[in-house]
């Protein structure tokens, strides 16, 4: 049985092909259109899935869309009614779109699929699993567990913002609790993202990266936490909560919060995107992060108490917060925690297809015997790559043997060259995990600045992630969760860290950033943490071999791994994308499969 899962029309549109309960291909629409977080119907991603599987749309048994549009419309109407006459302008703007398109999502999907099917009407049934069921299925059916608890937390689906329950490979899902809109932890976090001048649904990870620049346990951070908990959110012991909606504007407005009220509350003006970041912004970011973590800890404690499960699956955009994920892991409430690598809405396409597969087939899920591999997107072969290079008149060197290729690239990294590394299939999800990556030395104290300002063209405060072979994880990092997906943070070993002067916290954010924190300064954040990718030979053999060869040359088993893109662009997809990115940045080396181009 073949099922096509789709997410679209809000953000992070994607398509996934499921065959007999297994994910075979998946891709995000943004990778093809080059529009960051593209929400449009994923025509290109669908074409990719069908082409790779050598099938037509008529061979698909079911289409699964990742939420229920009618329930979402009901929520919008009831919310506008509850707040009337507030929100009239937002209502007037939203309704034409809903009445023309979104309310008729089934017909819209059929129309778009007909266009993809040479004008012939598609006849397969279209299923609409609920949004949070799609999230839960995306995590459980790619996890190593035959049974587990699950917890999903995001902005909002139809009504639900948080769900939890039990998942069983032979019985399916039992939802045991929900929180409903407008009380949303995802929208709570995004409200601070907005107030701090970052873009909602795109800048939350920037706020997470800014938070460690705060002065820990300072009077101002503690004051901000107290203000948040006394004025903005009421938290109960089971992790449920209520937002004080008199401070928020997202239910019916075009902004997340009421800036004037927040400015009075916190004592400083809403930051504009172009404004310089200062200490007070970092302090508020940390306060919001700490409150978010407090809620999540209470939630998983409650989930453990109610479900009595051994393992836990997590999904929803909130669980792309790797700092919070590590706090949950360190609590030790569950034997193991698995997080869907594409935890946001893109993963909803995958989850919708998986939910439909196990609903429509007599399948039993016994847990993934090997780590779920995210390399599900397009792959381009040497012949096509060589044709592109010749068309662009770029000189290259071809390595027939992988062994020689990895040694050559390791030599470039050892010489402090920045390498664009393009291999195999594109990763599905927001992280580059060794197939569409920019690689560099982690020990060069200038590398973070060079990568941020000369190659990524992004904010200088943002940290870079390390990749390390899983065998060497404990040689560089404290005990934690050695994730292959970059979904947890770990602290560097104290023996690698430098002591900071007593006046460190009095410095500006940029001065703090510029001071090396460890022997691996390019990947060490201000709090001595790093978002680690632990690479096994089983998970990505060529990337694993490259890191091993680099270690043989330098004695260091850690390299920088950041996504192959520049600010506000999606990760590269095609060889042409990679070449364009290489030429317009200060990258030194481009590796396209077995071809090496030196600038």
XYZ file of C-alpha atoms in Angstrom:
599
model
C 0.000 0.000 0.000
C 1.267 3.429 -0.990
C 0.206 6.541 0.891
C 1.179 10.111 0.125
C 1.361 12.367 3.194
C 1.039 16.122 2.690
C 1.466 19.231 4.844
C 0.697 22.649 3.356
C -0.915 26.087 3.562
C 0.505 27.274 6.923
C 4.278 26.875 6.949
C 6.877 24.226 6.069
C 4.946 22.418 3.340
C 6.202 18.914 2.589
C 5.335 15.565 1.033
C 6.219 12.031 2.118
C 5.711 8.671 0.460
C 4.875 5.761 2.766
C 4.970 2.166 1.529
C 3.516 -0.515 3.808
C 4.129 1.619 6.887
C 7.693 2.641 6.009
C 8.914 6.061 4.947
C 10.686 5.748 1.603
C 10.954 9.373 0.394
C 10.183 12.785 1.874
C 11.044 16.367 0.985
C 10.165 19.929 1.937
C 8.781 22.235 -0.731
C 11.189 25.026 0.233
C 14.122 23.009 -1.087
C 12.695 23.180 -4.622
C 11.165 26.671 -4.672
C 14.036 28.255 -2.674
C 11.460 30.092 -0.520
C 12.281 29.667 3.178
C 9.503 27.799 5.055
C 7.399 27.724 1.885
C 3.762 27.006 2.772
C 2.434 26.439 -0.745
C 1.007 23.143 -1.960
C 4.049 20.830 -2.272
C 3.796 20.064 -5.994
C 7.567 19.776 -6.429
C 7.980 17.558 -3.378
C 5.167 15.294 -4.617
C 6.719 15.063 -8.079
C 10.009 14.087 -6.468
C 8.422 11.291 -4.402
C 6.572 9.850 -7.391
C 9.582 10.064 -9.707
C 11.933 8.380 -7.225
C 9.455 5.566 -6.625
C 8.816 5.201 -10.393
C 5.061 5.415 -9.894
C 2.181 7.652 -10.975
C -0.427 9.322 -8.792
C -2.926 6.682 -9.889
C -0.868 4.064 -8.071
C -1.280 5.887 -4.747
C -3.883 4.246 -2.482
C -4.559 7.175 -0.135
C -3.682 10.826 0.304
C -3.267 11.919 3.949
C -3.375 15.623 4.850
C -1.848 16.584 8.193
C -4.825 18.247 9.872
C -8.610 18.730 9.767
C -9.464 22.033 8.026
C -13.078 22.117 9.241
C -12.014 21.865 12.885
C -9.453 24.618 12.346
C -12.128 26.817 10.761
C -14.418 26.149 13.728
C -11.661 27.305 16.054
C -11.147 30.510 14.085
C -14.856 31.339 14.064
C -15.322 30.659 17.758
C -12.212 32.692 18.619
C -13.289 35.707 16.570
C -16.781 35.476 18.053
C -15.400 35.306 21.604
C -13.277 38.433 21.094
C -15.721 40.470 18.969
C -15.605 43.297 18.079
C -11.826 42.999 18.572
C -10.051 41.392 15.674
C -12.493 42.520 12.999
C -9.712 43.557 10.623
C -7.977 40.212 11.070
C -11.327 38.437 10.570
C -12.031 40.429 7.394
C -8.598 39.536 6.043
C -8.762 35.827 6.920
C -12.300 34.934 5.862
C -11.986 35.467 2.078
C -8.999 33.114 2.018
C -10.853 30.506 4.047
C -14.112 30.788 2.095
C -12.316 30.676 -1.236
C -9.671 28.020 -0.551
C -8.861 26.671 2.889
C -12.377 25.620 3.814
C -12.398 23.525 0.657
C -9.011 21.940 1.212
C -10.185 18.561 -0.089
C -11.293 20.066 -3.401
C -8.136 22.183 -3.536
C -5.957 19.111 -3.050
C -7.900 17.255 -5.748
C -7.480 20.199 -8.119
C -3.710 20.401 -7.546
C -3.314 16.638 -7.871
C -5.264 16.686 -11.119
C -2.738 19.163 -12.462
C 0.037 16.769 -11.445
C -1.810 13.872 -13.097
C -1.820 15.235 -16.667
C -5.260 16.772 -16.180
C -6.899 13.504 -15.123
C -8.989 13.486 -11.942
C -7.510 11.502 -9.068
C -9.804 8.914 -7.506
C -8.081 7.881 -4.301
C -9.597 8.826 -0.923
C -8.180 11.797 0.983
C -7.807 11.269 4.729
C -7.524 14.004 7.354
C -5.893 12.829 10.609
C -5.825 15.478 13.336
C -2.763 17.693 13.469
C -1.417 16.394 16.778
C -2.072 12.784 15.788
C 0.109 13.466 12.734
C 2.832 14.790 15.048
C 2.524 11.796 17.386
C 2.589 9.290 14.509
C 5.644 10.972 12.975
C 7.555 10.345 16.199
C 6.279 6.945 17.314
C 6.417 5.180 13.941
C 10.040 6.249 13.388
C 11.119 5.472 16.970
C 12.909 2.386 18.325
C 9.969 1.611 20.642
C 7.137 -0.914 20.261
C 5.299 0.913 23.065
C 5.810 4.357 24.548
C 4.230 7.469 25.929
C 3.973 10.430 23.583
C 3.811 14.186 24.081
C 3.211 16.739 21.321
C 3.621 20.484 21.867
C 3.443 23.216 19.227
C 1.723 26.507 18.393
C -1.705 25.116 17.532
C -3.254 22.441 15.356
C -7.033 22.523 15.077
C -7.844 23.192 18.745
C -5.094 21.265 20.500
C -1.798 22.894 21.424
C -0.550 20.008 23.582
C -1.541 16.327 23.668
C -0.221 13.292 25.504
C -1.044 9.629 25.807
C 0.148 6.124 25.050
C 1.240 4.602 21.748
C 1.198 0.872 21.087
C 2.533 -0.732 17.907
C -0.415 -3.111 17.714
C -3.202 -0.927 19.172
C -2.417 2.580 17.957
C -2.776 5.779 19.983
C -4.672 6.530 23.166
C -4.940 10.275 23.796
C -5.148 10.849 27.543
C -4.988 14.627 27.799
C -5.033 17.842 25.781
C -4.576 21.576 26.152
C -6.483 23.843 23.791
C -5.995 27.137 22.012
C -5.358 29.941 22.925
C -3.289 28.442 25.758
C -0.210 27.402 23.802
C 3.384 26.946 24.902
C 4.574 27.311 21.323
C 2.782 30.638 20.886
C 3.993 31.726 24.329
C 7.615 31.187 23.224
C 6.974 32.799 19.834
C 5.582 35.869 21.585
C 8.986 36.485 23.156
C 10.607 35.787 19.785
C 8.451 38.574 18.345
C 9.084 41.041 21.185
C 12.845 40.471 20.892
C 12.787 41.383 17.216
C 13.069 37.972 15.579
C 10.718 36.526 12.967
C 7.989 34.225 14.302
C 8.190 30.604 13.049
C 11.754 31.254 11.914
C 13.623 33.063 14.692
C 12.824 30.911 17.730
C 16.166 29.120 17.433
C 17.888 32.520 17.413
C 16.228 33.392 20.712
C 17.322 30.019 22.099
C 20.895 30.802 21.008
C 20.720 34.283 22.544
C 19.519 33.100 25.970
C 22.911 31.767 27.219
C 24.359 35.289 26.864
C 22.240 36.275 29.863
C 23.798 36.708 33.265
C 22.671 33.472 34.952
C 20.783 33.835 38.247
C 21.117 37.615 38.052
C 18.557 39.813 39.761
C 17.177 40.922 36.390
C 16.738 37.402 35.038
C 14.989 36.367 38.253
C 12.823 39.477 38.080
C 11.827 38.688 34.490
C 10.955 35.105 35.450
C 8.790 36.388 38.291
C 7.029 38.872 35.989
C 6.355 36.167 33.398
C 4.955 33.727 35.970
C 2.888 36.323 37.824
C 1.554 38.290 34.844
C 1.705 36.244 31.644
C 1.231 32.563 32.494
C -0.315 30.550 35.327
C 1.318 27.144 35.650
C -0.247 24.190 37.474
C 1.615 21.259 39.010
C 0.562 18.876 36.209
C 2.118 21.145 33.547
C -1.180 22.562 32.345
C -1.248 26.337 32.135
C -3.252 29.387 31.155
C -2.010 32.508 29.418
C -3.148 35.941 30.573
C -4.705 36.869 27.257
C -4.925 40.571 28.082
C -1.193 40.714 27.176
C -1.365 38.651 23.966
C -2.687 39.603 20.554
C -2.261 36.403 18.534
C -5.835 35.043 18.953
C -7.342 37.746 16.737
C -4.601 40.234 15.853
C -1.823 40.482 13.297
C 0.902 40.623 15.983
C 1.828 38.163 18.716
C 1.585 40.573 21.646
C 0.468 44.072 22.606
C 3.890 45.766 22.495
C 2.970 48.780 24.655
C 1.796 46.554 27.508
C 4.920 44.389 27.270
C 7.141 47.454 27.236
C 5.583 48.628 30.489
C 5.828 45.118 31.919
C 9.526 44.535 31.168
C 10.798 48.089 31.142
C 12.257 48.322 27.649
C 11.013 48.857 24.105
C 10.186 46.096 21.647
C 13.312 45.451 19.627
C 13.259 46.084 15.889
C 14.990 43.547 13.677
C 17.781 45.977 12.802
C 18.406 47.088 16.415
C 21.589 45.991 18.148
C 21.158 43.234 20.702
C 22.013 44.128 24.299
C 22.238 42.394 27.651
C 18.607 43.040 28.553
C 17.449 41.154 25.435
C 19.542 38.133 26.398
C 18.240 38.265 29.967
C 14.606 38.195 28.820
C 15.361 35.390 26.354
C 16.789 33.278 29.182
C 13.808 34.027 31.432
C 11.387 32.860 28.722
C 13.525 29.783 28.078
C 13.553 28.856 31.778
C 9.788 29.207 32.136
C 9.276 27.094 29.010
C 11.550 24.405 30.443
C 9.657 24.489 33.756
C 6.359 23.820 31.968
C 7.850 21.004 29.895
C 9.379 19.300 32.943
C 6.016 19.400 34.718
C 4.323 18.040 31.597
C 6.609 15.023 31.184
C 6.401 14.357 34.936
C 2.622 14.217 34.570
C 2.890 12.056 31.440
C 5.094 9.603 33.328
C 2.686 9.514 36.272
C -0.388 8.873 34.109
C 1.035 6.558 31.441
C 3.646 4.734 33.568
C 5.531 4.222 30.299
C 9.230 3.419 30.075
C 9.961 5.411 26.917
C 8.774 8.753 25.549
C 8.259 10.074 22.001
C 8.167 13.824 21.395
C 7.062 15.887 18.389
C 5.780 19.359 17.562
C 7.827 22.464 16.848
C 8.583 23.153 20.516
C 10.822 20.069 20.560
C 13.250 21.646 18.116
C 14.409 23.499 21.247
C 17.460 21.338 21.926
C 18.269 23.129 25.211
C 14.866 22.245 26.654
C 15.155 18.704 25.257
C 18.368 18.207 27.203
C 16.733 19.392 30.412
C 13.998 16.798 29.893
C 16.504 14.039 29.169
C 18.587 14.867 32.238
C 15.554 14.469 34.495
C 15.858 10.738 33.914
C 12.120 10.109 34.150
C 12.165 7.835 31.089
C 14.667 5.177 30.047
C 14.906 6.793 26.630
C 13.486 9.804 24.809
C 13.064 9.883 21.033
C 12.321 13.128 19.195
C 11.181 13.286 15.582
C 14.024 15.092 13.727
C 11.471 16.987 11.592
C 9.453 17.855 14.679
C 7.656 20.843 13.107
C 4.953 20.995 10.471
C 7.101 19.455 7.724
C 7.130 16.278 9.795
C 3.331 16.428 9.825
C 3.334 15.185 6.225
C 5.334 12.163 7.261
C 3.124 11.584 10.317
C -0.133 11.920 8.397
C 1.032 9.266 5.956
C 2.182 6.944 8.729
C -1.032 7.400 10.715
C -3.062 6.525 7.617
C -0.867 3.499 6.847
C -1.398 1.909 10.254
C -5.094 2.796 10.183
C -5.724 1.237 6.788
C -3.474 -1.816 7.017
C -3.176 -4.682 9.506
C 0.376 -3.688 10.412
C 2.161 -4.080 13.729
C 4.943 -1.642 14.580
C 7.701 -3.258 16.634
C 10.088 -0.318 16.743
C 12.739 0.685 14.234
C 15.581 -1.868 14.372
C 18.081 0.780 13.217
C 18.199 4.554 13.698
C 15.630 6.324 11.551
C 17.535 7.885 8.662
C 16.552 11.382 7.589
C 18.241 11.136 4.184
C 14.966 10.929 2.255
C 15.218 13.738 -0.307
C 16.703 14.191 -3.779
C 20.053 12.733 -4.816
C 22.082 13.806 -7.838
C 24.635 11.573 -9.516
C 28.183 12.146 -10.721
C 27.299 12.363 -14.414
C 24.825 15.194 -13.815
C 27.223 16.954 -11.439
C 30.070 16.834 -13.991
C 27.785 18.274 -16.662
C 26.916 21.184 -14.356
C 30.564 21.873 -13.551
C 31.552 21.875 -17.220
C 28.650 24.169 -18.110
C 29.825 26.607 -15.443
C 33.444 26.213 -16.636
C 34.598 25.286 -13.129
C 37.837 23.286 -12.809
C 37.492 20.177 -10.671
C 39.267 17.113 -9.422
C 37.473 13.757 -9.500
C 38.180 11.088 -6.870
C 37.161 7.597 -7.912
C 37.773 6.123 -4.464
C 35.890 7.300 -1.370
C 38.964 6.615 0.767
C 41.080 9.096 -1.197
C 38.260 11.654 -1.310
C 37.816 11.670 2.468
C 41.564 11.977 3.076
C 41.821 14.904 0.658
C 38.880 16.749 2.258
C 40.241 16.049 5.745
C 43.457 17.730 4.601
C 41.553 20.844 3.553
C 39.800 21.004 6.926
C 43.105 20.541 8.729
C 44.416 23.538 6.752
C 41.515 25.642 8.082
C 39.650 25.650 4.775
C 35.850 25.950 4.830
C 34.247 23.098 2.904
C 30.817 22.812 1.290
C 30.001 19.103 1.655
C 27.279 17.807 -0.704
C 26.604 14.069 -0.594
C 23.804 11.580 -1.154
C 20.187 12.373 -0.411
C 18.997 15.644 1.100
C 18.082 15.544 4.791
C 14.377 15.791 5.668
C 13.945 18.323 8.457
C 15.604 21.567 9.538
C 19.085 20.199 10.330
C 21.958 19.466 7.968
C 23.304 16.137 9.171
C 26.294 15.506 6.963
C 24.794 15.451 3.468
C 24.141 19.167 2.852
C 26.645 20.672 5.282
C 29.283 23.361 5.550
C 32.271 21.924 7.430
C 35.181 23.621 9.160
C 37.762 23.331 11.931
C 36.338 23.489 15.447
C 39.704 24.442 16.981
C 40.305 27.667 15.037
C 39.392 30.626 17.307
C 38.482 32.796 14.276
C 36.231 30.239 12.627
C 32.917 31.220 14.264
C 33.346 34.833 13.155
C 34.454 33.831 9.657
C 31.546 31.447 9.164
C 28.900 33.818 10.511
C 29.974 37.011 8.796
C 31.736 35.875 5.615
C 29.873 32.713 4.662
C 26.514 32.402 6.428
C 25.932 36.199 6.490
C 24.086 35.948 9.798
C 24.194 37.303 13.351
C 27.624 36.939 14.942
C 26.307 35.663 18.301
C 24.908 32.454 16.874
C 26.826 29.273 17.749
C 27.813 26.412 15.456
C 27.176 22.741 16.025
C 29.870 20.065 16.235
C 29.901 16.679 14.582
C 31.799 13.901 16.337
C 32.034 10.157 15.748
C 29.843 8.449 18.322
C 32.840 6.435 19.553
C 34.573 9.684 20.559
C 31.558 11.443 22.073
C 32.601 10.985 25.700
C 36.170 12.119 24.970
C 34.915 15.636 24.285
C 31.468 15.964 25.889
C 29.875 15.244 29.226
C 27.422 12.363 29.479
C 24.198 13.186 27.669
C 22.138 11.908 24.777
C 24.492 11.286 21.810
C 21.866 12.103 19.196
C 22.518 11.686 15.459
C 19.921 14.432 14.832
C 21.371 17.468 16.714
C 18.366 17.566 19.040
C 20.186 17.740 22.377
C 22.945 19.885 23.824
C 25.912 18.634 25.812
C 28.520 20.409 27.924
C 32.148 20.180 26.905
C 34.517 18.274 29.164
C 35.924 20.599 31.861
C 39.446 19.677 30.746
C 38.752 21.366 27.396
C 37.220 24.535 28.847
C 38.957 27.813 29.710
C 38.273 29.762 32.891
C 36.707 33.166 32.257
C 37.758 36.336 34.048
C 35.640 37.643 36.921
C 34.640 40.658 34.814
C 33.334 38.521 31.940
C 29.647 39.165 32.673
C 30.217 42.922 32.510
C 31.298 42.750 28.875
C 29.048 43.461 25.876
C 27.454 40.552 24.037
C 29.943 40.843 21.176
C 32.895 40.988 23.576
C 31.600 37.889 25.341
C 31.251 36.061 22.063
C 34.769 36.920 20.888
C 36.534 35.378 23.884
C 37.459 31.696 23.283
C 35.686 29.422 25.784
C 37.515 26.165 25.124
C 40.073 24.351 23.023
C 37.252 23.950 20.486
C 36.133 27.599 20.358
C 34.180 27.451 17.094
C 31.594 25.053 18.557
C 31.589 26.099 22.222
C 28.690 28.338 23.187
C 29.007 30.938 25.912
C 27.741 28.476 28.555
C 30.239 25.754 27.471
C 27.477 23.839 25.680
C 27.184 22.532 22.122
C 24.392 21.054 20.002
C 26.160 17.828 19.123
C 25.655 15.467 16.208
C 26.997 12.042 17.159
C 27.771 10.289 13.858
C 27.859 6.518 13.590
C 29.197 4.540 10.645
C 25.781 2.922 10.332
C 24.019 6.307 10.152
C 26.282 8.070 7.619
C 29.344 6.061 6.602
C 31.068 8.655 4.385
C 30.654 11.497 6.874
C 31.884 9.214 9.674
C 34.966 8.316 7.616
C 35.742 11.978 6.912
C 35.724 12.819 10.632
C 37.946 9.811 11.342
C 40.444 10.929 8.695
C 40.425 14.461 10.100
C 41.184 13.051 13.550
C 44.123 11.040 12.163
C 45.600 14.237 10.695
C 44.973 16.607 13.612
C 44.387 14.501 16.713
C 40.989 16.236 17.040
C 37.803 14.231 16.467
C 35.370 17.169 16.259
C 34.491 19.414 13.298
C 31.977 22.214 12.720
C 28.834 21.070 10.902
C 26.420 23.813 9.874
C 23.720 23.808 7.222
C 24.728 24.439 3.603
C 22.915 27.740 3.067
C 23.138 31.433 3.815
C 20.853 33.512 6.018
C 17.140 33.395 5.097
C 17.636 30.761 2.385
C 16.700 27.071 2.546
C 19.405 24.421 2.677
C 20.769 23.734 -0.813
C 19.038 21.019 -2.782
C 20.520 20.673 -6.264
C 24.155 20.794 -7.411
C 23.314 24.172 -8.985
C 22.155 25.474 -5.586
C 25.409 24.300 -4.017
C 27.549 25.881 -6.750
C 25.687 29.206 -6.453
C 26.121 29.252 -2.670
C 29.793 28.351 -3.008
C 30.492 31.135 -5.507
C 28.712 33.932 -3.648
C 30.366 33.238 -0.280
C 33.925 32.978 0.990
C 33.798 29.202 1.099
C 37.118 27.669 0.046
C 36.246 24.174 -1.169
C 33.152 22.577 -2.684
C 32.732 18.794 -2.638
C 29.925 17.535 -4.879
C 29.794 13.770 -4.396
C 33.227 12.703 -5.764
C 34.105 16.064 -7.345
C 36.245 18.634 -5.547
C 36.301 22.287 -6.628
C 38.881 24.590 -5.090
C 38.299 28.334 -5.170
